[in-house]
Each structure stands twice: as C-alpha cells, then as structure tokens.
Coordinates of C-alpha atoms and ligand atoms in Angstrom, one line a residue:
X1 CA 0.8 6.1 26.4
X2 CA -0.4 5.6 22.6
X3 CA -1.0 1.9 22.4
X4 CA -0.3 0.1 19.2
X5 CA -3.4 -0.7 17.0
X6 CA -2.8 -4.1 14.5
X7 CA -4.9 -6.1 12.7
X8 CA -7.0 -8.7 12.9
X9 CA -6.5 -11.4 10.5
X10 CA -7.6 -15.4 10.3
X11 CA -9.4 -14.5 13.5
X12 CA -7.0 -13.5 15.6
X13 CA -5.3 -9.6 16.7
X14 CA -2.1 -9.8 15.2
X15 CA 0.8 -6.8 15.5
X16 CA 1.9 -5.2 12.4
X17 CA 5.0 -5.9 10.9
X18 CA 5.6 -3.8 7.8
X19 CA 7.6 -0.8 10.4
X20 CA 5.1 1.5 9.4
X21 CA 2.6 3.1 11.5
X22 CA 0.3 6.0 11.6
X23 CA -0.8 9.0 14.5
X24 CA -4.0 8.4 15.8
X25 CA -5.1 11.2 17.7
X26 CA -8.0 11.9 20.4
X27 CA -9.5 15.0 18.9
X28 CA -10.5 16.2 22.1
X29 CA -7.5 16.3 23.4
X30 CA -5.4 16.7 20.2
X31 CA -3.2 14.1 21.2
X32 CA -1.6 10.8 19.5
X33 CA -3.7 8.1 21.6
X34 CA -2.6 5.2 18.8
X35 CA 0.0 4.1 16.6
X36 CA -1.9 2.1 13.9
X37 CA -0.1 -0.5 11.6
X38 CA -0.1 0.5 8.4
X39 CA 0.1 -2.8 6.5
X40 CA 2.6 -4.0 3.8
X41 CA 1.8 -6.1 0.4
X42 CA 2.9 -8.6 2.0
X43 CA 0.4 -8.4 5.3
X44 CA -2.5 -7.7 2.7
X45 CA -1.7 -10.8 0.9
X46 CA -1.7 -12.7 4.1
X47 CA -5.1 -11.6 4.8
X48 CA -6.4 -12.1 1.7
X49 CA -4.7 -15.9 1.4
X50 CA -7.0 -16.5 4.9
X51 CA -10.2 -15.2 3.6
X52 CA -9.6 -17.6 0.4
X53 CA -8.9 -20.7 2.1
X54 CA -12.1 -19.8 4.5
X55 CA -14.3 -19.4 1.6
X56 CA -15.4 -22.5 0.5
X57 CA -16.6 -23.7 3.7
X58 CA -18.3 -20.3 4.4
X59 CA -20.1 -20.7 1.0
X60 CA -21.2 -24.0 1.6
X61 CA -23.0 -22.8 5.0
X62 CA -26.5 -22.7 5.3
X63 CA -27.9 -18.8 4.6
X64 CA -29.9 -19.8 8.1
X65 CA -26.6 -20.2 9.8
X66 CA -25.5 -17.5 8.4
X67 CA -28.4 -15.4 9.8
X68 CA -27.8 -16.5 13.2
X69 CA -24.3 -15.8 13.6
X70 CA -25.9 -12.2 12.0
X71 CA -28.1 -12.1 14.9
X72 CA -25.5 -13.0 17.7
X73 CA -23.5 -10.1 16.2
X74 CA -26.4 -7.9 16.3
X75 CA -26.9 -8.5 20.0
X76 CA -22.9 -8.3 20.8
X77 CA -22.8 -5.1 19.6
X78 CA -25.7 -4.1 21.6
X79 CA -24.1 -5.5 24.6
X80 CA -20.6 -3.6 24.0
X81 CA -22.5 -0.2 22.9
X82 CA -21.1 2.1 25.6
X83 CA -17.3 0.8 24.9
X84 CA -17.7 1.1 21.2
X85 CA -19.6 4.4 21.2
X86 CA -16.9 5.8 23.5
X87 CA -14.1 3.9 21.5
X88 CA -15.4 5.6 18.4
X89 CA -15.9 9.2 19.7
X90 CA -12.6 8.9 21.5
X91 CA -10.8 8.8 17.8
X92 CA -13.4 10.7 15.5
X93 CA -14.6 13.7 18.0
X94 CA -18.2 13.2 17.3
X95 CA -20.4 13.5 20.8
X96 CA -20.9 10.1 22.1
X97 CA -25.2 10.3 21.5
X98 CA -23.9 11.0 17.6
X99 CA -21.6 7.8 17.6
X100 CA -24.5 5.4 18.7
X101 CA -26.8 6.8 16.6
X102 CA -24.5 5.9 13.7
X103 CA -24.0 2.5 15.7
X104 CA -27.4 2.0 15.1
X105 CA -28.0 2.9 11.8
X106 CA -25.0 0.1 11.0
X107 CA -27.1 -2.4 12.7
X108 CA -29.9 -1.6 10.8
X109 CA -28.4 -3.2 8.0
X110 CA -27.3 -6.2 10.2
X111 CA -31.2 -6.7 11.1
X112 CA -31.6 -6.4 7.6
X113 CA -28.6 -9.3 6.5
X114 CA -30.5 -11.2 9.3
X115 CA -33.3 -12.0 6.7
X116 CA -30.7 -13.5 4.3
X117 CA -32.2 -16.6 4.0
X118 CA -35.0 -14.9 2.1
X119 CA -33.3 -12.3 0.0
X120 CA -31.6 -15.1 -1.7
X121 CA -34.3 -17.3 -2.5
X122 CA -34.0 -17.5 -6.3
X123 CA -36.5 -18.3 -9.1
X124 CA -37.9 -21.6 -10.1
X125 CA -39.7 -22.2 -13.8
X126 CA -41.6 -25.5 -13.5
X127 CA -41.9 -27.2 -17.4
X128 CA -40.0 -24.5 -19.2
X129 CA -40.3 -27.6 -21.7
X130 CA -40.9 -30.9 -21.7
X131 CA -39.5 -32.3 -18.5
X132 CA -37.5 -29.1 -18.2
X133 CA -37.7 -27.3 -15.0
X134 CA -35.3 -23.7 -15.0
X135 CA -34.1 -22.4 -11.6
X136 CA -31.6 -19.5 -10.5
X137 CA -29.7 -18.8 -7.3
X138 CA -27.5 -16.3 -6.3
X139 CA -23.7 -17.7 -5.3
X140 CA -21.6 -15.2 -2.9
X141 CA -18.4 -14.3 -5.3
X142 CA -15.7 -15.3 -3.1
X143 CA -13.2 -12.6 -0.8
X144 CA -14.4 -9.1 -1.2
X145 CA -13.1 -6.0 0.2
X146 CA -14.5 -2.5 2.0
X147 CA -12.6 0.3 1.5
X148 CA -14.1 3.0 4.3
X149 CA -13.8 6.8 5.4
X150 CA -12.9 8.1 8.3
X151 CA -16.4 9.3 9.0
X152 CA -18.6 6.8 10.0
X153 CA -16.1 4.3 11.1
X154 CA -18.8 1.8 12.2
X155 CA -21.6 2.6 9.9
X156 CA -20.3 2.1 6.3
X157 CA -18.2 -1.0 7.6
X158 CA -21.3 -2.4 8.8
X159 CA -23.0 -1.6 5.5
X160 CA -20.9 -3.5 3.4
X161 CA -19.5 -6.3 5.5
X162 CA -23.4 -7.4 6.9
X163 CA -24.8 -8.3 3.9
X164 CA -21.0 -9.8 2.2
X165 CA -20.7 -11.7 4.8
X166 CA -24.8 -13.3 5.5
X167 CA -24.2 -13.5 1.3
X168 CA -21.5 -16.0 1.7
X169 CA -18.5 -14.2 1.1
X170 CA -15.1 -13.7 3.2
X171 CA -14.3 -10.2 3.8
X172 CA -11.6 -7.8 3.9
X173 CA -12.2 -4.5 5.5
X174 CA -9.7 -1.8 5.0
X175 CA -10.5 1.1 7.4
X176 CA -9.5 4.5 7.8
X177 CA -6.7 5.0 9.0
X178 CA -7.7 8.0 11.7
X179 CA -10.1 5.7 13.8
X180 CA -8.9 1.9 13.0
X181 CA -9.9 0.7 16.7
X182 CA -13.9 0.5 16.2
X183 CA -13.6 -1.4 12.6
X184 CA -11.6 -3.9 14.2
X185 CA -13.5 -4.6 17.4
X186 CA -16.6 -5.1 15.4
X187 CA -14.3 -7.7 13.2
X188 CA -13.3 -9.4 16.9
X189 CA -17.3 -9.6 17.5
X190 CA -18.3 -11.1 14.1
X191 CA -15.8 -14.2 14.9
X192 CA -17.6 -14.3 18.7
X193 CA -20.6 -14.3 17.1
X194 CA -19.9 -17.5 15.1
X195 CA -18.0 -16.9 11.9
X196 CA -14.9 -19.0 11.3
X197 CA -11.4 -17.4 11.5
X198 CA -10.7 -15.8 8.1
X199 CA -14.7 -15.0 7.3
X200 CA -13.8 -11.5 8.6
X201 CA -10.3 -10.1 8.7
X202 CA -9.4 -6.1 9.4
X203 CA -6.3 -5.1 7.7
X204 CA -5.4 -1.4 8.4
X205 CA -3.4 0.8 6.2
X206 CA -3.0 3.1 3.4
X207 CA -2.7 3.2 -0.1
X208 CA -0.2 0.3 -0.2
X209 CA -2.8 -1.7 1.2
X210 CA -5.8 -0.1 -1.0
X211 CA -3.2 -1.2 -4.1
X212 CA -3.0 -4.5 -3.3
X213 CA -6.6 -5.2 -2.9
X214 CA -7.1 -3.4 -6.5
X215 CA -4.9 -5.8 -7.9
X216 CA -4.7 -8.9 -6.2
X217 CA -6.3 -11.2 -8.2
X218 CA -7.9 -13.0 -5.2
X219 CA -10.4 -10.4 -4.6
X220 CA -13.1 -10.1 -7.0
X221 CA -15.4 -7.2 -5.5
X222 CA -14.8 -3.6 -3.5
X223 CA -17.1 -1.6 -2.1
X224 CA -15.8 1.9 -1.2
X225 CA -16.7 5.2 0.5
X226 CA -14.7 8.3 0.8
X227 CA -13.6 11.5 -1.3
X228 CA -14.3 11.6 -4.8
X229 CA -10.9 11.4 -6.4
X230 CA -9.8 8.8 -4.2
X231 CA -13.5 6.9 -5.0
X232 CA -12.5 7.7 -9.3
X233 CA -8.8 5.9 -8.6
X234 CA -10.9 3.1 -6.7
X235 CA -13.6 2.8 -9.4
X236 CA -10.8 3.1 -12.3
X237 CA -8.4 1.1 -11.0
X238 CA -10.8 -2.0 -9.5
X239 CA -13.1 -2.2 -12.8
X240 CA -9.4 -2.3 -15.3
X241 CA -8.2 -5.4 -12.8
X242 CA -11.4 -7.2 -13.2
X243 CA -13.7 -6.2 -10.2
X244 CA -17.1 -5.7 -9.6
X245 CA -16.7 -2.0 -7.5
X246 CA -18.9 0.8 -6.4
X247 CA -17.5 3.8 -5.0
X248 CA -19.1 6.2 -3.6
X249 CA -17.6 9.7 -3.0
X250 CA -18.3 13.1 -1.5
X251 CA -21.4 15.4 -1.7
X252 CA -22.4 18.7 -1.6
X253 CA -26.1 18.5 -0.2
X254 CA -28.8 21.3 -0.7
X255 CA -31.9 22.3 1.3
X256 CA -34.5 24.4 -0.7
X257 CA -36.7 26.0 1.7
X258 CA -39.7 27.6 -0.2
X259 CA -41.5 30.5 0.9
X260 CA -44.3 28.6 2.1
X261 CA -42.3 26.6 4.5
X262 CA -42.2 26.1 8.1
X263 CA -39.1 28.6 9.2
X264 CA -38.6 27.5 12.0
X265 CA -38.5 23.7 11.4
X266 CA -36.8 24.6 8.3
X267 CA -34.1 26.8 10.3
X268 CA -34.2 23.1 13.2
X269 CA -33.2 21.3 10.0
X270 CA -30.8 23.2 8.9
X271 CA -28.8 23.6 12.6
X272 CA -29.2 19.9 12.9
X273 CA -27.9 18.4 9.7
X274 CA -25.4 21.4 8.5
X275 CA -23.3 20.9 11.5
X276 CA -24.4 17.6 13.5
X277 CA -21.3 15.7 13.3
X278 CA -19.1 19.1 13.1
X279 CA -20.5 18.9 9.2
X280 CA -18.4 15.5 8.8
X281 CA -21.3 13.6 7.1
X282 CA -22.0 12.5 3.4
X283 CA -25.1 13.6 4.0
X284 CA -24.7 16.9 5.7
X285 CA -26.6 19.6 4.4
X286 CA -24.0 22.2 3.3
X287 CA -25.7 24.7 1.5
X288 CA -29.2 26.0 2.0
X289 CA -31.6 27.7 -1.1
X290 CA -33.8 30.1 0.1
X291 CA -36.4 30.6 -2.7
X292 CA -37.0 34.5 -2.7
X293 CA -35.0 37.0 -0.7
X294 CA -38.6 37.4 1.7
X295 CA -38.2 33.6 2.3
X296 CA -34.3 34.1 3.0
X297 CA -34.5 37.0 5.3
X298 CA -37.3 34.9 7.4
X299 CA -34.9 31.9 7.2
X300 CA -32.0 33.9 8.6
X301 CA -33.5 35.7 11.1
X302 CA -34.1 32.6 12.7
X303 CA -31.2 30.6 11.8
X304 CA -28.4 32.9 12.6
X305 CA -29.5 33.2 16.3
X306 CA -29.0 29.1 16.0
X307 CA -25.9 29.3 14.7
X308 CA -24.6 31.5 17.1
X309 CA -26.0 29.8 19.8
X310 CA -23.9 26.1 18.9
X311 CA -22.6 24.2 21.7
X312 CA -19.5 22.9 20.8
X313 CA -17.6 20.5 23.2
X314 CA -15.5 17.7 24.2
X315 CA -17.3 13.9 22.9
X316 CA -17.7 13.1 26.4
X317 CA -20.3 16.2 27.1
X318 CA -23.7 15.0 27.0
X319 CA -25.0 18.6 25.9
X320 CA -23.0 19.7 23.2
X321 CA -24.0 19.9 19.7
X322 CA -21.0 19.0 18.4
X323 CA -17.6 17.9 19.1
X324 CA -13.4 18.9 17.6
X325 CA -13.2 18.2 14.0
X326 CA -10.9 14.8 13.0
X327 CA -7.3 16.3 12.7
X328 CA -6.0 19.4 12.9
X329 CA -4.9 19.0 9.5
X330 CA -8.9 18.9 9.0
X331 CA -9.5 21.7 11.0
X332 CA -7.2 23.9 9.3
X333 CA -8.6 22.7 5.7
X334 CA -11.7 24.2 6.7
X335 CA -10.6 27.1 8.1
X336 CA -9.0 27.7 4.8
X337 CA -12.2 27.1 2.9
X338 CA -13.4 30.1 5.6
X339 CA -11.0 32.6 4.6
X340 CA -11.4 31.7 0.6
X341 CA -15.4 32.4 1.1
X342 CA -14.4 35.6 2.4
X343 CA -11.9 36.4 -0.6
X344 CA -14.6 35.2 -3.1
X345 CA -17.0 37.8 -2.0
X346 CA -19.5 35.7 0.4
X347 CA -20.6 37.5 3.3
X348 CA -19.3 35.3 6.8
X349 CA -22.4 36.6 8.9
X350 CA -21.0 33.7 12.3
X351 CA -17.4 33.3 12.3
X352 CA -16.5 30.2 14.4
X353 CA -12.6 29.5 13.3
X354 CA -11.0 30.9 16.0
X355 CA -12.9 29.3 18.7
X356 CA -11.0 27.3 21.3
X357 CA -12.8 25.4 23.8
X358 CA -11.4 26.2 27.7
X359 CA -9.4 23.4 28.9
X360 CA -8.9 21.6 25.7
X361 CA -6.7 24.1 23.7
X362 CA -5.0 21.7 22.0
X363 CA -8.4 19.6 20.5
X364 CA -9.4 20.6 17.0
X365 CA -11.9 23.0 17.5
X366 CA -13.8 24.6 15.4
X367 CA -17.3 26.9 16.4
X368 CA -20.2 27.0 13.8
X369 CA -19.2 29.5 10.4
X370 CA -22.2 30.5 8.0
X371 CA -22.3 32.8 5.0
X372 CA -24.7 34.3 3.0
X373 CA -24.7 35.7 -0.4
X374 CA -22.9 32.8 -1.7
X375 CA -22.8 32.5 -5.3
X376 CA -22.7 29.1 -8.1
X377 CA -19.1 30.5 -9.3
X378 CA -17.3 30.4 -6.3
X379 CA -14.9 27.6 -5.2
X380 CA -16.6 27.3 -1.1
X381 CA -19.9 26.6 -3.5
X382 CA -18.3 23.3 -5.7
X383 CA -16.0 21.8 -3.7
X384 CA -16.9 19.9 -0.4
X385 CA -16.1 21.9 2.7
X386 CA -16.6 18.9 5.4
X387 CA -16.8 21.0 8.1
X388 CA -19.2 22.9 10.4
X389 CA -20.1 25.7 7.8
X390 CA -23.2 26.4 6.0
X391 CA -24.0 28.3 3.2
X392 CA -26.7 30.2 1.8
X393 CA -27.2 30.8 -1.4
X394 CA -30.5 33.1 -2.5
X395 CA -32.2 31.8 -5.6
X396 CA -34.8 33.9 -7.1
X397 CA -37.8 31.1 -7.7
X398 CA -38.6 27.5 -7.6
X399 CA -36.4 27.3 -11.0
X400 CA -33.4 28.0 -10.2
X401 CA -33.4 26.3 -7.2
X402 CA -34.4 22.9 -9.0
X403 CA -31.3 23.8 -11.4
X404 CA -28.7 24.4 -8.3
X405 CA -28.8 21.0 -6.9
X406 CA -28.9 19.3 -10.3
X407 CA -26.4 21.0 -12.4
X408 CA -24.1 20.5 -9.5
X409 CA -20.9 18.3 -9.8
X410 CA -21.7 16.1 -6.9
X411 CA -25.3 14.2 -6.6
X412 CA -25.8 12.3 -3.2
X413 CA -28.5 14.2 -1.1
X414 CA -31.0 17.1 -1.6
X415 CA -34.1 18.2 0.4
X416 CA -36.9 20.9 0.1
X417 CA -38.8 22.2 2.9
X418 CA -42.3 23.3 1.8
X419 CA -45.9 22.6 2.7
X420 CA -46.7 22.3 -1.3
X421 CA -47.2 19.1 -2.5
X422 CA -47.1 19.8 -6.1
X423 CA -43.8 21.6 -5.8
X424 CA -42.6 18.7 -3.7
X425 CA -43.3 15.8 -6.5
X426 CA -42.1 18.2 -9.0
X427 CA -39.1 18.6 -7.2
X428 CA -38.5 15.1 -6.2
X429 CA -39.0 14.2 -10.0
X430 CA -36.8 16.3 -12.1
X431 CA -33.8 17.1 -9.4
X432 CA -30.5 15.3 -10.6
X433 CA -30.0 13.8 -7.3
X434 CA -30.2 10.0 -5.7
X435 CA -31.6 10.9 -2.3
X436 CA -33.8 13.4 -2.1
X437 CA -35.7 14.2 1.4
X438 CA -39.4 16.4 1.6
X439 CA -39.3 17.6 5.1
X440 CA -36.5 15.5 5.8
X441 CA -33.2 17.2 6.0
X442 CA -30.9 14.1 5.8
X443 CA -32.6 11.5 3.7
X444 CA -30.2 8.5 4.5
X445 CA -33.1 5.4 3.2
X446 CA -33.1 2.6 5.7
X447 CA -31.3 -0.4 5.1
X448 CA -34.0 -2.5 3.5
X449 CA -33.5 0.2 0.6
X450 CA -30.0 1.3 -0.8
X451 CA -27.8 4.3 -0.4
X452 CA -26.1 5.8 -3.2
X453 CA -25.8 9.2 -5.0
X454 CA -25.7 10.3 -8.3
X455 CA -22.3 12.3 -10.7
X456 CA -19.7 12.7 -8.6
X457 CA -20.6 11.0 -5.4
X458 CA -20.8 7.4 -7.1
X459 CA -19.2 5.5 -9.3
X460 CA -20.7 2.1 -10.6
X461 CA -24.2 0.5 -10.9
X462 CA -25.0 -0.7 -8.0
X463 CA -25.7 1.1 -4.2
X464 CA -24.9 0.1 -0.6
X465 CA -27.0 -2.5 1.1
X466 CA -31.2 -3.5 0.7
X467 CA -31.6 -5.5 -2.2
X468 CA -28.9 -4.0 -4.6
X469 CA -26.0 -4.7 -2.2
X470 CA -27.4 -8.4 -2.2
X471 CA -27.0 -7.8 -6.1
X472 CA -23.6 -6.4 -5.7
X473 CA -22.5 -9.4 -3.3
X474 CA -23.6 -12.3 -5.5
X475 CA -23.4 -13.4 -8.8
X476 CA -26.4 -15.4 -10.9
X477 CA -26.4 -18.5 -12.0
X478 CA -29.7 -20.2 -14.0
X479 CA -29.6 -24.2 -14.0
X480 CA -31.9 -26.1 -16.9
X481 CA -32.4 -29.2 -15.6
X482 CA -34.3 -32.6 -17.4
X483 CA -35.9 -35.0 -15.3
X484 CA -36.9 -37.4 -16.1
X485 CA -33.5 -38.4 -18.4
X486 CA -35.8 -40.9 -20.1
X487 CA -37.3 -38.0 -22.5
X488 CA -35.1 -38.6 -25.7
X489 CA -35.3 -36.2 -28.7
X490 CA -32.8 -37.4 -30.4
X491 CA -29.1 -35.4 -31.8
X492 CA -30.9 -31.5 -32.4
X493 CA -28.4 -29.2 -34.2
X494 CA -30.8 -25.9 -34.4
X495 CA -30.6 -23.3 -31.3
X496 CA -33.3 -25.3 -28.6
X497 CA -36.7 -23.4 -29.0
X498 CA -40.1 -24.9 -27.4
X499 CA -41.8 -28.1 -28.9
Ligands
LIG1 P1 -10.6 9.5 1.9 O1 -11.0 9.4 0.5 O2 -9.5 10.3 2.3 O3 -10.3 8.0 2.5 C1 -11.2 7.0 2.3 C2 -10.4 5.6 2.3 O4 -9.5 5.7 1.2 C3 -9.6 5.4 3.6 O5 -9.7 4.1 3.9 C4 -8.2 5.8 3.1 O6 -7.2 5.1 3.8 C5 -8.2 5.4 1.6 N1 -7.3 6.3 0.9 C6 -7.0 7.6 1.1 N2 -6.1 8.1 0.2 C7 -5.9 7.0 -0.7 C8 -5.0 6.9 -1.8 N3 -4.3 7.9 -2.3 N4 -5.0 5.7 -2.4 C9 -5.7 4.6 -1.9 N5 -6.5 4.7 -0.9 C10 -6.6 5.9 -0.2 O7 -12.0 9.9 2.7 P2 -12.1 10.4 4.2 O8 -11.5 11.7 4.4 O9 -11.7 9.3 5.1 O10 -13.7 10.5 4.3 C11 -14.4 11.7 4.0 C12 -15.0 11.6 2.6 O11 -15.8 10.5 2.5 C13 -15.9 12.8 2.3 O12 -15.6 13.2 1.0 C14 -17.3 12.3 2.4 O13 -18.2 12.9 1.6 C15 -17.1 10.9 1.9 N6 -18.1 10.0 2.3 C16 -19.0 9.6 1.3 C17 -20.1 8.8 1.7 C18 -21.1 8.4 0.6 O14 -21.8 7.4 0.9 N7 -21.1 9.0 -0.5 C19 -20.2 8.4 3.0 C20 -19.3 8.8 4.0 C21 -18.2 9.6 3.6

C-alpha cells in the first residue's frame, strides 16, 4: 500500500493538510509506493514562522556546538546508511552502490561544516588608530531555504543545509517532489543529532510551496538546484523579493579525448560517467569530442562494444550498471530526444529504447543509446538529454574542440583526456567552463572547494559549499571599537582619516 509521506516541521513529522498530494513511484517496479503532501501557503508559512522563532537561540550558539551536533549527524547517517541508501534507490532507481556513493559525497560536506568553528573566525586590526582596534565576523542571516532536484536527493540537500545550518541559520528544505522520503529522514537525524526543533524543517511540495519561499519575506537566502528555466524563475524571482539566491541549473558536459590519449581509459570514462546514474547527473558526461576522425574511430571501436555490453537492472542488483530511469514520464522524454537525433540526421549506432528488463515490465527502463555523427546545430546537441545517451561529436583539431564546450549555452563540467600537458593547461585555461576535469571524467571538486558552473547552469555569484557557501550563508559585519574611552579628540566634523 502507498504510504503517505508529510513533512517535518518544528521538529516533528507532521501529515499534510493542504488535500494535495503527489505519485511517488518505485521505478523499479513502476509503481506509486508514496503519496507525498504537497504543501499549501499556508503550511510553508507555518514552517517558516518555526524556523524564525528558532533562530535567535540557534544564532546565539556556540559554532563549537554547532560542530558537534555536525558530527553526531555525520555519524547517524553512517549508522542508518543501508536504510537510507535503499530508501533512496527505492524512489530514484539508481543501483544502491550509486546511492551511497552520493550519500557520501553529501557527508563530505558535513565533515567539512564540522570545521565551522574555524571557517568563521573573522579578522582582527589591532591600532587601526589610536586606541582603535577593527574586527569582522560573519553573522548567519536568519531562515534560509534549499530548493533541490530530484537527482541527488541526499547530496545537494546535504550541500546546502550543512554548512546553513553549522553557519547559524534555520533551514527550510524544499525537496523534490519524486523522492521526498530521504530529505526528510536526514531532517529527522539533524534534530537527533542535537539541533533544536525548528533549526531544520522539510516542507515538501511544488511550485506553491517554491512561491512562498520566493516571497515570504521571512526568508532572506535560497539556494537551488535543478533545470535551467526553473533555476532563471528561482534566480529572477528570489533576487526582485530581496534574496541572496544561487541557482544552479542543467549541463551539457563534454569529454575531448585527443589523439594522444589513453582509449581505453578514455572509452572506461566515458561508459562510467555518460550513463552511471542512467545519465541523471549534473555532471554526466553527455557528449564526447573526439579530436580527429583516427582518434574517433579508435574511441569507438572500443566504446561501442561497452555500450552494448550495459547491464541495466533493478536498484537492488549488486551488478548492474545502472538502474530504470525516475518516471516514465522521464523515460519517454528521452526516448523522444532518441527519435529527434535520428530525424536530425545523427547516426544511433546502440539503440537501447525499447529495452525491457524480464520481470519488471512495468519499471522505467531504458538500455544504453549512443550516436555518432552528431552535429552543433542539432536540438539532441543543445538541450539536456538526462538520460543514458551519449553523443559523439567529431571535431577536426584541438580548436574546435576548445570552441564546442565554450560556445555552448550551458557551462557546468568539461573534461579532456590526453597525455599532453601543454594541451591540458591550455585547455583548462581558455574553455568557458567552471569545472573542468584532466583525466577526470566527472570533476565534481570536494567539499572544501565549491561547486558551480558557468552560462546557463548558474545563476548568481556565489557556488555550493567550501568557503563560498560559508560566504553565501553569512553576512559581514566590521566593528571599530575605542578602548580606552578616555582618548578624547574633541567634536571632528571632516570624514575620520589617521592622525
Ligand atoms: P526541476 O527543475 O524540475 O526541479 C527542481 C526543483 O524545482 C524541485 O524541487 C521542484 O519541485 C521545483 N520546481 C519544479 N518546477 C517548478 C516550478 N514551475 N516552479 C517552482 N518550482 C519548481 O529539476 P529536476 O528534474 O528535479 O532535476 C534535474 C535537473 O537538475 C537537471 O536539469 C540537472 O542538470 C539539474 N541539476 C543541476 C545540478 C547543478 O549543480 N548544476 C545538480 C543536480 C541537478
């Protein structure tokens, strides 16, 4: 039976009560395992009215006792890895190994929120002027909200929420609204863990709920991931009510592989991070660059024997390569982009859309699809696919290949696979990209530095976690301070320069 999925506000799970609700489906299966609330104004303003009256006592905490209750989290999630990794794979479809992988990278960023007490020390300036001493500290801003795709439904939570939340803040995540149940047992764990009721508060929904956090006046900072239209109505609508936002949107990530590179690692790459995850990743590489058509036929002749080769399963089997997509809807999208590729004149050299997997004929299923021959002009080439299909597309020198990545609409990740350094810096240096991997197909930086592309896949200053989301989570404030009073100067009417 589908069991109803709520939220979880002033620290406790509470039912929804706007009368809306959402399918959430096991994509293995295909069918509707949850009902999830989808919350009203009014429930979002409830939320938000707990997070403020929780805020001034949070703020006053010490960043050390903030820490700790990051470090009880830490280990609570480690303790309850199994349940959440098969929570989360039971709603997105990704094999289990994949979902604690992405578990993991989260908690990076929680080991890194652990050190809090140190990424806020501010500055001190002893004798700016006579008896003058200058210091700066960073203040949290006060309830903030996450906004978060249905991708990594642990992950990007956990990027935002850690380091709010060690900051000082109270927090309101806003999950998707395909795989709600992980988000809001990881909200139930940051309360057991130590924060008050109200420090942490899951609200799920849609775009009622999304509105309300754009507007309310209450919130004065939201992070969010997702597609890039929804990330520019984010962006545009946040920054005209006031708030500090970054939004970060979709991709469209290239691999060069030079003529000098390793094929066969190049061709590992490629399998791994074009359709890991059934291709649902920010940072999966959708199209690869063969520089040369030598380099491209030694590429293919090694990755198309891959590709055909793709284990797709059920989450639950430990030797599959990848799992059903999210939602049939999903599914059928990228099917569609399947047949357009075919129409715009790419050549489909694996067709995987009409594979079904025995026993689960109803899951979203989808086997491995890669073309070749695909050109700048056509539509499977711009737009984000999001699926388990990789294209190639041949250019004819270093150039060119420089110029695909960087003239493209979206920005997020790029890699090249060579064994030349020169053509390695040069390439990291000019490409018009903000992650950009040598060797490394998905270049996702650790949390001590930050995530964020460039163009279309972000919008705002400032990137996800390391020391810019501290930036994004806190606002400055400089104190000049005289001791001792006694120093008199008398009444000064000019601008205060140094005596
Ligand atoms: P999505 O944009 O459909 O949804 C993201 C969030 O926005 C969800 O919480 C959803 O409920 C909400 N939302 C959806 N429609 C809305 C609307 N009309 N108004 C207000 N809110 C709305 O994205 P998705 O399908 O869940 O996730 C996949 C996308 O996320 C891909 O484009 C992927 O590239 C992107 N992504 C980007 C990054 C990154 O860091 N750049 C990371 C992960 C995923």
């Amino acid at each position: 039976m589908a069991k109803d999925i709520g939220h979880f506000i002033g620290g406790k799970s509470v039912a929804g009560t706007s009368g809306r609700t959402g399918d959430v489906f096991n994509p293995t299966t295909g069918e509707v395992s949850g009902q999830v609330a989808l919350a009203s104004k009014l429930e979002m303003e409830a939320a938000i009215e707990n997070a403020a009256a929780a805020f001034p006592g949070w703020a006053g905490t010490s960043p050390v006792a903030r820490a700790r209750v990051m470090f009880k989290f830490k280990q609570l999630v480690e303790e309850n890895m199994d349940e959440l990794a098969a929570l989360l794979s039971s709603e997105h479809g990704k094999i289990i190994a994949d979902s604690k992988g992405s578990i993991i990278r989260g908690l990076e960023v929680v080991e890194f929120a652990c050190g809090i007490p140190h990424l806020l020390k501010g500055d001190f300036s002893d004798s700016v002027s006579s008896g003058i001493d200058m210091y700066s500290m960073r203040q949290p801003l006060g309830v903030v909200a996450g906004i978060t795709p249905f991708n990594f439904p642990a992950m990007v939570p956990m990027w935002m929420f850690a380091v709010a939340v060690a900051c000082g803040n109270c927090f309101i995540l806003k999950p998707s609204e395909k795989d709600p149940s992980v988000p809001l047992r990881l909200g139930e764990l940051l309360v057991e863990a130590g924060a008050p009721p109200g420090v942490m508060n899951v609200v799920n929904g849609d775009k009622e709920a999304v509105d309300t956090l754009l507007t309310d006046p209450r919130i004065q900072a939201i992070s969010f991931v997702g597609s890039t239209p929804i990330a520019q109505y984010v962006y545009a609508t946040g920054t005209a009510n006031g708030k500090r936002v970054q939004a970060m949107g979709g991709a469209k990530n290239h691999m060069i592989v030079m003529p000098d590179a390793d094929m066969e690692q190049a061709a590992d790459a490629l399998i791994g991070s074009g359709y890991g995850s059934a291709g649902e990743r920010c940072m999966a590489v959708s199209v690869a660059v063969p520089v040369g058509d030598e380099a491209a036929d030694a590429l293919l002749e090694r990755l198309l024997p891959k590709v055909e080769a793709l284990k797709v399963g059920p989450s639950t089997d430990p030797d599959a390569d990848f799992g059903p997509l999210v939602t049939a809807q999903h599914r059928d999208k990228v099917k569609g982009y399947v047949d357009l590729g075919i129409e715009e004149g790419a050549d489909l050299l694996v067709d995987g859309r009409d594979f079904t997997m025995q026993g689960y004929e109803n899951g979203f299923f989808m086997g491995g699809c890669l073309f070749d021959n695909v050109k700048p002009e056509m539509r499977i080439y711009q737009e984000e696919i999001f699926g388990p299909v990789l294209s190639v597309v041949r250019a004819p020198d270093f150039e060119e290949a420089t110029r695909l990545p960087s003239d493209h609409a979206f920005g997020n990740g790029v890699a090249i696979f060579t064994r030349d350094g020169d053509s390695a810096r040069d390439f990291a240096n000019r490409v018009q990209v903000g992650m950009v991997g040598v060797n490394v197909p998905i270049p996702v930086p650790m949390a001590f530095h930050t995530f964020g592309g460039w163009k279309q896949s972000a919008f705002g200053d400032t990137n996800q976690h390391g020391p810019e989301g501290v930036r994004f989570y806190t606002k400055i404030k400089t104190v000049t301070s005289r001791w001792p009073t006694g120093i008199r100067s008398g009444a000064e009417f000019t601008i205060p320069t140094l005596k």
